[in-house]
CSV table of N, CA and C in Angstrom, one decimal:
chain,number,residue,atom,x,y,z
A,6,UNK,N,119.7,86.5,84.7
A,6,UNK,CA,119.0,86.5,86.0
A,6,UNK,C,119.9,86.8,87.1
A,7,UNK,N,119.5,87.7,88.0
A,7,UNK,CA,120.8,87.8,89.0
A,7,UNK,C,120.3,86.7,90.6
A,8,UNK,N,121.3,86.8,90.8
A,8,UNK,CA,121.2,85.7,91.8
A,8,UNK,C,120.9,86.6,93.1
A,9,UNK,N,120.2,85.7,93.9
A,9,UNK,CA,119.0,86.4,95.3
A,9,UNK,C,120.0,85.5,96.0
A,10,UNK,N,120.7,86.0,97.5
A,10,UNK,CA,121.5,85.2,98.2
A,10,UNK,C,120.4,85.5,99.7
A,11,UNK,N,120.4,84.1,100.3
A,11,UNK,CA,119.8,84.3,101.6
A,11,UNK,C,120.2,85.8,102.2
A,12,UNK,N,119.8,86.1,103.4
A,12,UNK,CA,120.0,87.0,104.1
A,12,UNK,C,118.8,86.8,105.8
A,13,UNK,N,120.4,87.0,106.6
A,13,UNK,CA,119.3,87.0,108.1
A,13,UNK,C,119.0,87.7,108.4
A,14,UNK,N,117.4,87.7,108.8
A,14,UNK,CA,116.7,88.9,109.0
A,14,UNK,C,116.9,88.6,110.7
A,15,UNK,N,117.3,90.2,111.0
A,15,UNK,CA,117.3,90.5,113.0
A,15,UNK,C,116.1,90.8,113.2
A,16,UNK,N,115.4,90.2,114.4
A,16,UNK,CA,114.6,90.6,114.6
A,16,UNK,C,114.7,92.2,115.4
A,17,UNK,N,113.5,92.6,115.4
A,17,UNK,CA,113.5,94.4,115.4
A,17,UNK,C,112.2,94.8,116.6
A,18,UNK,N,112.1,95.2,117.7
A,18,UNK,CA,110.9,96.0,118.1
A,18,UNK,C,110.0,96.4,116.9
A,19,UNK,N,110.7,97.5,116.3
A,19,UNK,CA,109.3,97.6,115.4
A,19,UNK,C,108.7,96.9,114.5
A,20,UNK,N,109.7,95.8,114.3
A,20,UNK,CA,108.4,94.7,113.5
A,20,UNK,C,107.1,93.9,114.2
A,21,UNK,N,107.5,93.9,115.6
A,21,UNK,CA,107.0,93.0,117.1
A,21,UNK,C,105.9,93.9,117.0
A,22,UNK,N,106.0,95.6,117.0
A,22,UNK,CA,104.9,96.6,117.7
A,22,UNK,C,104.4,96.5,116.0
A,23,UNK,N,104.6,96.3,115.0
A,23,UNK,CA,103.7,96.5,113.3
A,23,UNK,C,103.1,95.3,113.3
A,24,UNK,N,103.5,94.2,114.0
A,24,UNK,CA,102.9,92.8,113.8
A,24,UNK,C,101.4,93.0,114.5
A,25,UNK,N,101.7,94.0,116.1
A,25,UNK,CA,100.6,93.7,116.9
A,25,UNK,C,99.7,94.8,116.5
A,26,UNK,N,99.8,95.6,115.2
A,26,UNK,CA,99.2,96.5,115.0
A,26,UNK,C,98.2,95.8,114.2
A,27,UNK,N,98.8,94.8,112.9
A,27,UNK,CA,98.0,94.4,112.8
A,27,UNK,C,96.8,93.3,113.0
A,28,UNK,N,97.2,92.9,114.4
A,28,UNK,CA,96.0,92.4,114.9
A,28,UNK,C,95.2,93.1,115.9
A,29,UNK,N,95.5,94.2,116.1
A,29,UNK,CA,94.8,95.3,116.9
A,29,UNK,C,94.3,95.9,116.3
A,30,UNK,N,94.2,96.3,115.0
A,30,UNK,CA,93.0,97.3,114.2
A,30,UNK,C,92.4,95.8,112.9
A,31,UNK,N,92.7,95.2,113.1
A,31,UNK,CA,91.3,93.9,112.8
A,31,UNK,C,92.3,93.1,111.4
A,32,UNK,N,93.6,93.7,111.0
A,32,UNK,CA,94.1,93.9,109.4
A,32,UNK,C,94.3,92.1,109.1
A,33,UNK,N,94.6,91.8,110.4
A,33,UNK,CA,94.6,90.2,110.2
A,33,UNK,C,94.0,89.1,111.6
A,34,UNK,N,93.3,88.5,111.7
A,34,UNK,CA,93.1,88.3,112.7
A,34,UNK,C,93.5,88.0,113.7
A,35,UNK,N,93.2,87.7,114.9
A,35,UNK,CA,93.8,88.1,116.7
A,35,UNK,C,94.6,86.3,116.6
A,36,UNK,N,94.3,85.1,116.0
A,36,UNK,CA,94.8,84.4,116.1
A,36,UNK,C,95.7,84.3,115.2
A,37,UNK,N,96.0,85.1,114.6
A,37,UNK,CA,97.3,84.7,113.5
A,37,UNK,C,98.1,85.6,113.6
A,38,UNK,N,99.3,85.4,114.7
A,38,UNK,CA,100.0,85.9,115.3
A,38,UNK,C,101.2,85.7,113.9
A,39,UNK,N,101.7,84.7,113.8
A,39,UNK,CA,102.4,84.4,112.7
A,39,UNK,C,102.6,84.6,111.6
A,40,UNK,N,100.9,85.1,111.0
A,40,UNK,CA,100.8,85.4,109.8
A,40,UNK,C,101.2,87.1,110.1
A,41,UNK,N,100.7,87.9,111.1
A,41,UNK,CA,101.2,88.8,111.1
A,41,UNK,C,102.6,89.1,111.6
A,42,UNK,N,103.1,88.2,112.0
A,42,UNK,CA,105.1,88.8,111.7
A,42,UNK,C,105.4,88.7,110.9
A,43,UNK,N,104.9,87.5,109.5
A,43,UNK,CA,105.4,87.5,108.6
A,43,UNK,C,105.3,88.9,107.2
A,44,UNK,N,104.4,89.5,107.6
A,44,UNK,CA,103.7,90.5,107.5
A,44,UNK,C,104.6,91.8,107.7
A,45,UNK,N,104.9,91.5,108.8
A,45,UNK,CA,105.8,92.8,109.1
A,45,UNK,C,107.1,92.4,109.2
A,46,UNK,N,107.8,91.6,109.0
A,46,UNK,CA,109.2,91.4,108.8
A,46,UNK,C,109.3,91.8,107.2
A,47,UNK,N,108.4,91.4,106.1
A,47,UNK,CA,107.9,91.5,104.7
A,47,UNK,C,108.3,93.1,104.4
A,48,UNK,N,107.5,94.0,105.3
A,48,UNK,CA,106.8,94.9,105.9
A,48,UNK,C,108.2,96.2,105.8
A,49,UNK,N,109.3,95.9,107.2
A,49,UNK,CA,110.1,96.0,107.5
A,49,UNK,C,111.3,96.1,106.9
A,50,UNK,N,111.4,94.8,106.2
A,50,UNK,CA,112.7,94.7,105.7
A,50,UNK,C,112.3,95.2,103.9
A,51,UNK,N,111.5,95.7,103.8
A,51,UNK,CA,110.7,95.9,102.2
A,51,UNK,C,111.3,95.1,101.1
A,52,UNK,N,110.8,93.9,101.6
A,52,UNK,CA,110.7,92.9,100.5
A,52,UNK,C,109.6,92.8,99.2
A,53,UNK,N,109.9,92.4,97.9
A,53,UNK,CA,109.0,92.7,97.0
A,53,UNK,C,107.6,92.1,97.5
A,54,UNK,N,107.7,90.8,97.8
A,54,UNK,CA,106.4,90.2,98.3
A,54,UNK,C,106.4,89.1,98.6
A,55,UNK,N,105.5,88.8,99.5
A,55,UNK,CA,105.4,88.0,100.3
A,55,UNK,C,104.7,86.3,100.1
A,56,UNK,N,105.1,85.5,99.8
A,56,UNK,CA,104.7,84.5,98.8
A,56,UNK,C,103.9,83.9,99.9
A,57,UNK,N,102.6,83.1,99.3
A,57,UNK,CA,102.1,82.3,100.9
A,57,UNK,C,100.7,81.7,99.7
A,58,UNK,N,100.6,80.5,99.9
A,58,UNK,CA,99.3,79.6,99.9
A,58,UNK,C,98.1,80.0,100.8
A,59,UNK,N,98.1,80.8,101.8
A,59,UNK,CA,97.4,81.1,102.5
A,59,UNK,C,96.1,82.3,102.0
A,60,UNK,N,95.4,82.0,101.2
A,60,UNK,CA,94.3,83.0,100.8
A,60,UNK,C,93.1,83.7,101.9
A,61,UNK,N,93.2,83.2,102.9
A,61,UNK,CA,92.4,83.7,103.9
A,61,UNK,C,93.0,84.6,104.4
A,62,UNK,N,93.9,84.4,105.1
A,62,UNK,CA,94.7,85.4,105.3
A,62,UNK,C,96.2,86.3,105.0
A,63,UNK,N,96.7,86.0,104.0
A,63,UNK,CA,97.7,86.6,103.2
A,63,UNK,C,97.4,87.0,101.8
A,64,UNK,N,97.3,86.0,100.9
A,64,UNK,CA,97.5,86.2,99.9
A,64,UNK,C,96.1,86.7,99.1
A,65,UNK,N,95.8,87.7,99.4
A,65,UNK,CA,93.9,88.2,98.8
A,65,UNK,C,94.2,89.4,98.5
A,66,UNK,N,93.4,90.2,97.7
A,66,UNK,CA,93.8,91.3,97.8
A,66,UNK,C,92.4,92.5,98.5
A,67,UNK,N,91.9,91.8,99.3
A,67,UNK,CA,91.3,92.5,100.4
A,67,UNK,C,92.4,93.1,101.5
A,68,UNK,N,93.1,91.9,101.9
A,68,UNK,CA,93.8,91.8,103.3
A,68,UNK,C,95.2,92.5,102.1
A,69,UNK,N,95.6,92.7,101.2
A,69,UNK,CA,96.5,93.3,100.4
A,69,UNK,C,96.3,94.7,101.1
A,70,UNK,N,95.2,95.2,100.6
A,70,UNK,CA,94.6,96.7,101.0
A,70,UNK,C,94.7,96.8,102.2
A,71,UNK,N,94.2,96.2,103.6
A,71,UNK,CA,94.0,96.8,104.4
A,71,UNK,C,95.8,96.8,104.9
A,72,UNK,N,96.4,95.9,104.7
A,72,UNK,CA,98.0,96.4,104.8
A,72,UNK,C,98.7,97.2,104.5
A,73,UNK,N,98.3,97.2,103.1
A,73,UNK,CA,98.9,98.8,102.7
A,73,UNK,C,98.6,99.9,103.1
A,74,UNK,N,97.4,100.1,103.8
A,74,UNK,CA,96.8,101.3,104.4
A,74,UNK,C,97.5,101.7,105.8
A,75,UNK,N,97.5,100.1,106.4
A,75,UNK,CA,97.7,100.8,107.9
A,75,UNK,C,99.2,101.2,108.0
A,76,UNK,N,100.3,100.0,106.7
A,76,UNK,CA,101.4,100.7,106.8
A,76,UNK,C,101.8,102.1,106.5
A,77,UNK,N,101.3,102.4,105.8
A,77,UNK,CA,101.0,104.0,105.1
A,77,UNK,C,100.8,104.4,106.8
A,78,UNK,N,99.9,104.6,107.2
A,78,UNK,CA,99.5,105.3,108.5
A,78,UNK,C,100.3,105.3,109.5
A,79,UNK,N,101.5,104.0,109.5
A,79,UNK,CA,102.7,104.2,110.3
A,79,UNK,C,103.8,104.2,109.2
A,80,UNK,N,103.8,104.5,108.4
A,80,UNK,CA,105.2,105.5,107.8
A,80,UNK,C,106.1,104.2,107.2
A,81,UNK,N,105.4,103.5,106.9
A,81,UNK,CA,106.1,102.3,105.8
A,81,UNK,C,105.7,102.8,104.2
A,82,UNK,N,106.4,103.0,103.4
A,82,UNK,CA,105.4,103.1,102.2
A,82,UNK,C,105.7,102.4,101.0
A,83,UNK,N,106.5,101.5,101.3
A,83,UNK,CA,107.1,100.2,100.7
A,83,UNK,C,106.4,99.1,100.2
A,84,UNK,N,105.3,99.1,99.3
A,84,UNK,CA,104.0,98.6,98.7
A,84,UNK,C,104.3,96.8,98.6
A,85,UNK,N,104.5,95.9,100.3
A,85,UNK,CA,104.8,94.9,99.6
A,85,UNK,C,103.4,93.9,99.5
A,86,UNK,N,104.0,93.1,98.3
A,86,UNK,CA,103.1,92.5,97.6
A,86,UNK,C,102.4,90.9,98.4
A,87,UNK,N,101.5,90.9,98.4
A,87,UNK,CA,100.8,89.5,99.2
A,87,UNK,C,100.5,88.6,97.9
A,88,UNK,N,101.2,87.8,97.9
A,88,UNK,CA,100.7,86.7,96.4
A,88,UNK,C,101.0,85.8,96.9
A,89,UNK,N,99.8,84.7,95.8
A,89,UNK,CA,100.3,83.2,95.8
A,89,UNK,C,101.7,82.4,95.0
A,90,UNK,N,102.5,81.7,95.5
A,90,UNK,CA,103.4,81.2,94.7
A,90,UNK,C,102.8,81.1,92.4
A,91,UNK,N,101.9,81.1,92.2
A,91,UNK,CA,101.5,80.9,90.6
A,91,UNK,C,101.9,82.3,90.0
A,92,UNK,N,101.9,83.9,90.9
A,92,UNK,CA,101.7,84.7,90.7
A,92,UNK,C,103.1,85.3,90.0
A,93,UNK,N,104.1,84.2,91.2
A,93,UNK,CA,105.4,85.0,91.0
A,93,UNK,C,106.1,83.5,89.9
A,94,UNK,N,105.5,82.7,89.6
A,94,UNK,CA,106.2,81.6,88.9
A,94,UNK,C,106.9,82.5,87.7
A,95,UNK,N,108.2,82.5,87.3
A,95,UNK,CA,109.1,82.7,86.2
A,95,UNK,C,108.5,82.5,84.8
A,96,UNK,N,108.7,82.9,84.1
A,96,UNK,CA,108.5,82.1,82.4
A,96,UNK,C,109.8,82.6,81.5
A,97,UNK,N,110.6,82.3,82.4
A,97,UNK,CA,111.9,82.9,81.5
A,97,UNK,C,112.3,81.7,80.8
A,98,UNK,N,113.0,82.1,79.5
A,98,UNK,CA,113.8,81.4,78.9
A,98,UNK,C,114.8,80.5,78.9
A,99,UNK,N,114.6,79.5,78.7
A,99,UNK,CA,116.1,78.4,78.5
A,99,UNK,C,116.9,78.4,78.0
């Protein structure tokens, strides 16, 4: 298994203006300001995917789709993934 070491993510303008994109074309709603940075830092820094208990608004794959679309439409095409922590649990070997 290879080892995943932290890393600080800088914050970026264009993650600020992809966050407010998607609460401006409806992709997550206007009060979940949070959920959409997390969204676009995910987004941005093209992380495999985005782990979150949140099924209303992250982890579905309604709100999957409309993300990947609008990123596509601004020139992300780095397919990251919205899932629940069960999705990504290991079953590796001892």
């Amino acid at each position: 298994m290879r080892e995943i070491k932290p890393q600080k993510l800088e914050p970026r303008k264009e993650i600020q203006a992809l966050a407010d994109e998607y609460l401006k074309h409806g992709v997550l709603p206007k009060r979940s300001r949070v959920d959409s940075l997390h969204v676009a830092y995910s987004t941005y820094y093209e992380m495999d995917a985005l782990v979150s208990w949140n099924f209303r608004h992250l982890a579905n794959v309604n709100r999957r789709k409309r993300v990947i679309a609008l990123n596509i439409e601004k020139g992300y095409n780095f397919p990251v993934e919205l899932v629940t922590p069960l999705e990504v649990w290991g079953d590796e070997k001892d």
